[in-house]
Amino acid sequence: MAEEEQFNAGGLRVHWQPSDTFKTTTIVLHVKAPLEAETAASRSLLAQVLQAGTEELPSRRKIRYFLDDLYGATFYADVGKKGENHVLTFVMEVASEKYLQNESPLLPKALAFLLSVIQKPNRSEKGFPETIIQEEKQVLMQRIRNIVDEKTRYANIRMLEEMCAEEPFGVHPFGTAEELEALTNQELQETFERMIRNDQFDLFVTGPGTKEEITDAIHSAGENVGSGKTVASTATMHDAPAQVNEVVEKQSIQQAKLHLGFRVPYTVGSREYTGVLVTNGILGAYPHSKLFVNVREKESLAYYAASRYEPYKGIVFAMAGIAPDQYEKAARIMQEQLEAMKRGDITEEELTTTKQMLKNQILEQVDSARGAIEMNYQNVLSGANRTVDDRLREIEAVDMDTVISIAKAIQLDTVYLLTAEEGTA
Amino acid sequence: MEKQHYEQIDETIYMERLSNGLNVYVLPKADHNKTFSIFTTDYGSIDQTFTPINSDQMLQVPDGIAHFLEHKLFEEEDGSDAFDMFSKRGAQTNAFTSFTRTAYLFSGTSEVEANVETLLDFVQSPYFTEETVENEKGIIGQEINMYNDDADWRLFFGLISALYKNNPVRIDIAGTVQSIDDITKDMLYTCYQTFYHPSNMVLFVVGPVDPEETIQLVKANQEQKSFPEADTLARTYGAEPQESFEREKKIEMNVQTPKCLLGYKEPNEQYPLPGLAYELGVQLLLDVMFGLGSSTYEKLYKEGVIDNSFSADFTMERSFGFSAIGGDTKDPDRLVSLLNETVDAYQQQGLGEEEVRLAKKRKIGTFLKQLNSPEFIATQFTRYEMNGDTLFEVVPTLEKMTIGDLENILNRHFRPERSSVVKVEGDGS
């Protein structure tokens, strides 16, 4: 894939990366603001309402018809967090006319539509249509209520809520059901105006199109949005408490979910970032990692036992699905794996295998348009502008001493257990 | 080596059938970093009653054995496992078991030849002991319990077990904690020898590889190994009635929002169109009637009866076929009655030109999107190949589909006596 070309169109930062590898063009618009309890619900409802209609196509069904006619182009909006940033994401994917008979370029139409979602939404002086607000509130409400129905995801959200109760990172990007219920049309309007004025807009386009095809739509859209300034995004850093925070919650379930939250004082912009990736890899990202080998293969305690690094915040979390009566044993074995790393109990093979896996993952990531875009957005957010080659070189340079010193900086903060009620297991 | 070029989607596929019966396919993708390869046997969870190799007596094995075998093949005689060998080269490996197939795969960006050999070698060198079989029971037991807490999975299996009375498709792919306890190493060897014969398997490689060299490599690898003569393989799935087993079923578990599926079972007779066309036809119909652009979807969404978990799918494999429509809903009864009304209305009035035209367009675009994924191409190509179809015929097959074809399917597939409704509702906890 060619290197990314970046240019500004008004307040819109455009990241253009042509590629003939794909049969479709992918367009992603990320809209970033700080993550705050006060604004999460209104911004997530805004994402729902904006994708339900534009000035020209004022209903979901009209949008659907337009997309179908563009050979089933994909379009959706979502909201998520990248560390302590609240990011609205609008995604489109459209087929290249190269593979279709007698078609004119589809990309300009797709792009113009995607930008109209934020540029020309379906609203009047009175605000957004009240019926759409009500429908989308219901749908979002259901999504919030359903979080508890997916146990692994729920346990992870609860662990983070407990661990980061005093930090923005503890806020769920959807907001709460109560906040959502209370929202008015007026507030939603204000949220929209604030977004257009203050947020950071990054538009990524990658696929087999040409730059000429995207220029017109982009220039007219860019005039509308913000100042083009970057929104500051430094994560708040916290040390682990002197006493580990333990939380046990019960539900009528068969398998217990054990989640451990660790603090690590390095984020994506740090010099140590790549070192943390390797350290986490040895701990629990792969089948050769300590958690998988010791919790699953040796002790047969779990089907999954893994760890993940949240690089925008500085948290490592480990998780396993276990029989409820194995809680103490599993928690002890999981913690022992990190302790072993702190003592330097790591083989050369664990280190080199992890580095191989990480390098491989990066090369695979850029084989997909979404993966390549994600990597570029990480550069935008971290300011660290790592190319694929930089990333591979940085991984190669991580040595045993670095891993041990990073492991020593990882501190257990919270142990969360979602387990069976007595008599239900 | 044969070669087939597909002009419209600009892909070329190379294939050869080796002397031991193994089918090898290679799809070069010069501009990718990653090579993905999948080695599949035509054997899945429904294959529980069969004649073992060199025998003509039917044998019945415990539920979940194909999946158990999938777990155990990663283990090697010297105590290492296949994960280690791939990991050292930075490659990821995995496996899955479906109703009708078991597949082993890797993806990697370096040492592709060594990875292809490892894939062939670990699948073709079974090694189990009583002790390692026992150890696996704990791991799979946790896998089963994880799915038992998953309401969507319970809903889906609830539907299949309501539709089917005898076909083993109604049994959970992993079996139960009790059924896997009966599995022994000897049974695993019997299943292995019967179903993992090269003539019952397909290898697919996609990535920046040279087709000629890749096929030569596989050939050389296979020539070093000896296999028994392929035997005729008889499998039986039980006599399945035309009508659904249970018309309605309720599962109580710990959920906030109820879930509901309406499904239709395919009758056990000749399909009126060839396999690929029939499957695509049902999918098109479901999309016309219940897809994101349909008036039924719009109505249900506006009433707040459904959310974006709603879907309508059709699955057709060796010995069974069924559709499943639904998702999370606060009002399962309202959902089911609107779905039924929609089917009735279409059966009375037929289909419109415009909605069919759009559904075809959407399906073609979606297919092109899927072709960006090497995993999709390799997995689906293998699936179609084992069903006697060709993945790259999807676009022309869709283009040829007529309203008449769809109306035939509409009147045949959607029959109340072959339907079931399954709900998952809160247990008050």
PDB file of C-alpha atoms in Angstrom, chain B residues 164-301:
ATOM      1  CA  TYR B 164     -35.357 -31.069  14.057  1.00  0.00           C
ATOM      2  CA  LYS B 165     -36.512 -34.213  15.766  1.00  0.00           C
ATOM      3  CA  ASN B 166     -33.828 -36.734  14.766  1.00  0.00           C
ATOM      4  CA  ASN B 167     -31.123 -35.137  12.673  1.00  0.00           C
ATOM      5  CA  PRO B 168     -28.013 -34.676  14.894  1.00  0.00           C
ATOM      6  CA  VAL B 169     -27.818 -31.034  13.764  1.00  0.00           C
ATOM      7  CA  ARG B 170     -30.061 -30.485  16.815  1.00  0.00           C
ATOM      8  CA  ILE B 171     -27.178 -31.385  19.163  1.00  0.00           C
ATOM      9  CA  ASP B 172     -24.700 -28.749  20.308  1.00  0.00           C
ATOM     10  CA  ILE B 173     -21.464 -28.967  18.285  1.00  0.00           C
ATOM     11  CA  ALA B 174     -19.325 -29.327  21.434  1.00  0.00           C
ATOM     12  CA  GLY B 175     -21.668 -31.885  23.055  1.00  0.00           C
ATOM     13  CA  THR B 176     -22.306 -31.691  26.800  1.00  0.00           C
ATOM     14  CA  VAL B 177     -20.088 -32.025  29.857  1.00  0.00           C
ATOM     15  CA  GLN B 178     -21.638 -35.496  30.321  1.00  0.00           C
ATOM     16  CA  SER B 179     -21.299 -36.679  26.717  1.00  0.00           C
ATOM     17  CA  ILE B 180     -17.631 -35.717  26.363  1.00  0.00           C
ATOM     18  CA  ASP B 181     -16.863 -37.623  29.537  1.00  0.00           C
ATOM     19  CA  ASP B 182     -17.526 -40.849  27.586  1.00  0.00           C
ATOM     20  CA  ILE B 183     -14.927 -40.063  24.920  1.00  0.00           C
ATOM     21  CA  THR B 184     -11.835 -42.287  24.858  1.00  0.00           C
ATOM     22  CA  LYS B 185      -8.602 -42.185  22.906  1.00  0.00           C
ATOM     23  CA  ASP B 186      -9.608 -45.255  20.876  1.00  0.00           C
ATOM     24  CA  MET B 187     -12.818 -43.633  19.712  1.00  0.00           C
ATOM     25  CA  LEU B 188     -10.841 -40.561  18.663  1.00  0.00           C
ATOM     26  CA  TYR B 189      -8.501 -42.729  16.567  1.00  0.00           C
ATOM     27  CA  THR B 190     -11.457 -44.471  14.918  1.00  0.00           C
ATOM     28  CA  CYS B 191     -13.047 -41.150  13.913  1.00  0.00           C
ATOM     29  CA  TYR B 192      -9.708 -39.795  12.799  1.00  0.00           C
ATOM     30  CA  GLN B 193      -8.880 -42.741  10.555  1.00  0.00           C
ATOM     31  CA  THR B 194     -12.325 -42.736   9.031  1.00  0.00           C
ATOM     32  CA  PHE B 195     -12.732 -39.058   8.237  1.00  0.00           C
ATOM     33  CA  TYR B 196      -9.242 -37.596   7.876  1.00  0.00           C
ATOM     34  CA  HIS B 197      -8.369 -39.497   4.725  1.00  0.00           C
ATOM     35  CA  PRO B 198      -6.835 -37.088   2.143  1.00  0.00           C
ATOM     36  CA  SER B 199      -9.601 -37.962  -0.315  1.00  0.00           C
ATOM     37  CA  ASN B 200     -12.079 -36.470   2.160  1.00  0.00           C
ATOM     38  CA  MET B 201     -10.077 -33.242   2.553  1.00  0.00           C
ATOM     39  CA  VAL B 202      -9.309 -29.930   0.830  1.00  0.00           C
ATOM     40  CA  LEU B 203      -6.320 -27.615   1.262  1.00  0.00           C
ATOM     41  CA  PHE B 204      -6.658 -23.949   0.255  1.00  0.00           C
ATOM     42  CA  VAL B 205      -3.788 -21.435   0.243  1.00  0.00           C
ATOM     43  CA  VAL B 206      -4.259 -17.715  -0.456  1.00  0.00           C
ATOM     44  CA  GLY B 207      -1.563 -15.040  -0.314  1.00  0.00           C
ATOM     45  CA  PRO B 208       1.639 -13.828  -1.974  1.00  0.00           C
ATOM     46  CA  VAL B 209       2.643 -17.327  -3.114  1.00  0.00           C
ATOM     47  CA  ASP B 210       3.713 -19.002  -6.334  1.00  0.00           C
ATOM     48  CA  PRO B 211       1.004 -21.530  -7.275  1.00  0.00           C
ATOM     49  CA  GLU B 212       3.314 -23.996  -9.018  1.00  0.00           C
ATOM     50  CA  GLU B 213       5.809 -24.086  -6.145  1.00  0.00           C
ATOM     51  CA  THR B 214       3.084 -24.354  -3.535  1.00  0.00           C
ATOM     52  CA  ILE B 215       1.415 -27.290  -5.215  1.00  0.00           C
ATOM     53  CA  GLN B 216       4.794 -29.014  -5.677  1.00  0.00           C
ATOM     54  CA  LEU B 217       5.519 -28.539  -1.993  1.00  0.00           C
ATOM     55  CA  VAL B 218       2.231 -30.126  -0.977  1.00  0.00           C
ATOM     56  CA  LYS B 219       2.767 -32.972  -3.414  1.00  0.00           C
ATOM     57  CA  ALA B 220       6.249 -33.720  -2.067  1.00  0.00           C
ATOM     58  CA  ASN B 221       4.912 -33.632   1.491  1.00  0.00           C
ATOM     59  CA  GLN B 222       2.096 -36.034   0.703  1.00  0.00           C
ATOM     60  CA  GLU B 223       4.353 -38.454  -1.183  1.00  0.00           C
ATOM     61  CA  GLN B 224       6.383 -39.025   1.985  1.00  0.00           C
ATOM     62  CA  LYS B 225       3.314 -40.272   3.828  1.00  0.00           C
ATOM     63  CA  SER B 226       1.334 -43.421   3.319  1.00  0.00           C
ATOM     64  CA  PHE B 227      -2.407 -43.647   3.570  1.00  0.00           C
ATOM     65  CA  PRO B 228      -4.722 -46.662   3.349  1.00  0.00           C
ATOM     66  CA  GLU B 229      -6.920 -47.053   0.286  1.00  0.00           C
ATOM     67  CA  ALA B 230      -9.940 -44.794   0.507  1.00  0.00           C
ATOM     68  CA  ASP B 231     -12.985 -46.730   1.661  1.00  0.00           C
ATOM     69  CA  THR B 232     -16.624 -45.951   0.921  1.00  0.00           C
ATOM     70  CA  LEU B 233     -17.999 -44.026   3.797  1.00  0.00           C
ATOM     71  CA  ALA B 234     -21.617 -44.442   4.903  1.00  0.00           C
ATOM     72  CA  ARG B 235     -23.188 -41.938   7.288  1.00  0.00           C
ATOM     73  CA  THR B 236     -26.718 -41.737   8.552  1.00  0.00           C
ATOM     74  CA  TYR B 237     -28.613 -38.878  10.146  1.00  0.00           C
ATOM     75  CA  GLY B 238     -31.851 -40.557  11.154  1.00  0.00           C
ATOM     76  CA  ALA B 239     -35.264 -40.223   9.477  1.00  0.00           C
ATOM     77  CA  GLU B 240     -36.410 -36.640   9.774  1.00  0.00           C
ATOM     78  CA  PRO B 241     -40.115 -35.787   9.529  1.00  0.00           C
ATOM     79  CA  GLN B 242     -41.182 -32.994   7.145  1.00  0.00           C
ATOM     80  CA  GLU B 243     -42.817 -30.936   9.853  1.00  0.00           C
ATOM     81  CA  SER B 244     -41.015 -29.193  12.694  1.00  0.00           C
ATOM     82  CA  PHE B 245     -40.521 -31.120  15.925  1.00  0.00           C
ATOM     83  CA  GLU B 246     -41.843 -28.382  18.262  1.00  0.00           C
ATOM     84  CA  ARG B 247     -43.763 -25.350  16.974  1.00  0.00           C
ATOM     85  CA  GLU B 248     -42.991 -23.259  20.065  1.00  0.00           C
ATOM     86  CA  LYS B 249     -40.379 -23.338  22.764  1.00  0.00           C
ATOM     87  CA  LYS B 250     -39.322 -21.124  25.645  1.00  0.00           C
ATOM     88  CA  ILE B 251     -35.919 -21.044  27.344  1.00  0.00           C
ATOM     89  CA  GLU B 252     -35.563 -19.290  30.684  1.00  0.00           C
ATOM     90  CA  MET B 253     -32.253 -17.710  31.513  1.00  0.00           C
ATOM     91  CA  ASN B 254     -30.682 -14.623  32.965  1.00  0.00           C
ATOM     92  CA  VAL B 255     -31.353 -11.941  30.275  1.00  0.00           C
ATOM     93  CA  GLN B 256     -32.554  -8.334  30.450  1.00  0.00           C
ATOM     94  CA  THR B 257     -34.064  -8.237  26.972  1.00  0.00           C
ATOM     95  CA  PRO B 258     -35.898 -11.252  25.550  1.00  0.00           C
ATOM     96  CA  LYS B 259     -34.644 -12.850  22.353  1.00  0.00           C
ATOM     97  CA  CYS B 260     -36.744 -14.541  19.723  1.00  0.00           C
ATOM     98  CA  LEU B 261     -36.202 -16.497  16.499  1.00  0.00           C
ATOM     99  CA  LEU B 262     -38.653 -17.750  13.914  1.00  0.00           C
ATOM    100  CA  GLY B 263     -37.219 -20.540  11.762  1.00  0.00           C
ATOM    101  CA  TYR B 264     -38.277 -22.739   8.825  1.00  0.00           C
ATOM    102  CA  LYS B 265     -36.898 -26.180   8.086  1.00  0.00           C
ATOM    103  CA  GLU B 266     -36.201 -27.324   4.530  1.00  0.00           C
ATOM    104  CA  PRO B 267     -38.052 -30.496   3.528  1.00  0.00           C
ATOM    105  CA  ASN B 268     -35.929 -33.542   2.708  1.00  0.00           C
ATOM    106  CA  GLU B 269     -36.533 -33.702  -0.963  1.00  0.00           C
ATOM    107  CA  GLN B 270     -34.802 -32.481  -4.095  1.00  0.00           C
ATOM    108  CA  TYR B 271     -34.126 -28.765  -4.142  1.00  0.00           C
ATOM    109  CA  PRO B 272     -35.902 -27.111  -7.083  1.00  0.00           C
ATOM    110  CA  LEU B 273     -32.713 -25.229  -8.065  1.00  0.00           C
ATOM    111  CA  PRO B 274     -29.053 -26.318  -7.914  1.00  0.00           C
ATOM    112  CA  GLY B 275     -27.528 -25.936  -4.425  1.00  0.00           C
ATOM    113  CA  LEU B 276     -25.794 -22.600  -4.849  1.00  0.00           C
ATOM    114  CA  ALA B 277     -28.758 -21.019  -6.623  1.00  0.00           C
ATOM    115  CA  TYR B 278     -31.193 -22.329  -4.040  1.00  0.00           C
ATOM    116  CA  GLU B 279     -29.162 -21.036  -1.118  1.00  0.00           C
ATOM    117  CA  LEU B 280     -28.655 -17.616  -2.724  1.00  0.00           C
ATOM    118  CA  GLY B 281     -32.346 -17.556  -3.617  1.00  0.00           C
ATOM    119  CA  VAL B 282     -33.526 -18.037  -0.032  1.00  0.00           C
ATOM    120  CA  GLN B 283     -31.028 -15.419   1.131  1.00  0.00           C
ATOM    121  CA  LEU B 284     -32.288 -12.928  -1.458  1.00  0.00           C
ATOM    122  CA  LEU B 285     -35.878 -13.581  -0.432  1.00  0.00           C
ATOM    123  CA  LEU B 286     -35.103 -13.088   3.247  1.00  0.00           C
ATOM    124  CA  ASP B 287     -33.411  -9.846   2.351  1.00  0.00           C
ATOM    125  CA  VAL B 288     -36.375  -8.613   0.297  1.00  0.00           C
ATOM    126  CA  MET B 289     -38.868  -9.454   3.041  1.00  0.00           C
ATOM    127  CA  PHE B 290     -36.871  -8.636   6.198  1.00  0.00           C
ATOM    128  CA  GLY B 291     -33.678  -6.818   5.160  1.00  0.00           C
ATOM    129  CA  LEU B 292     -32.691  -3.336   6.314  1.00  0.00           C
ATOM    130  CA  GLY B 293     -34.493  -1.778   3.341  1.00  0.00           C
ATOM    131  CA  SER B 294     -37.786  -3.678   3.785  1.00  0.00           C
ATOM    132  CA  SER B 295     -40.981  -2.093   5.036  1.00  0.00           C
ATOM    133  CA  THR B 296     -41.266  -4.797   7.710  1.00  0.00           C
ATOM    134  CA  TYR B 297     -37.867  -3.874   9.105  1.00  0.00           C
ATOM    135  CA  GLU B 298     -38.796  -0.201   9.098  1.00  0.00           C
ATOM    136  CA  LYS B 299     -42.045  -0.845  10.898  1.00  0.00           C
ATOM    137  CA  LEU B 300     -40.494  -3.091  13.569  1.00  0.00           C
ATOM    138  CA  TYR B 301     -37.651  -0.638  14.100  1.00  0.00           C
TER     139      TYR B 301
END
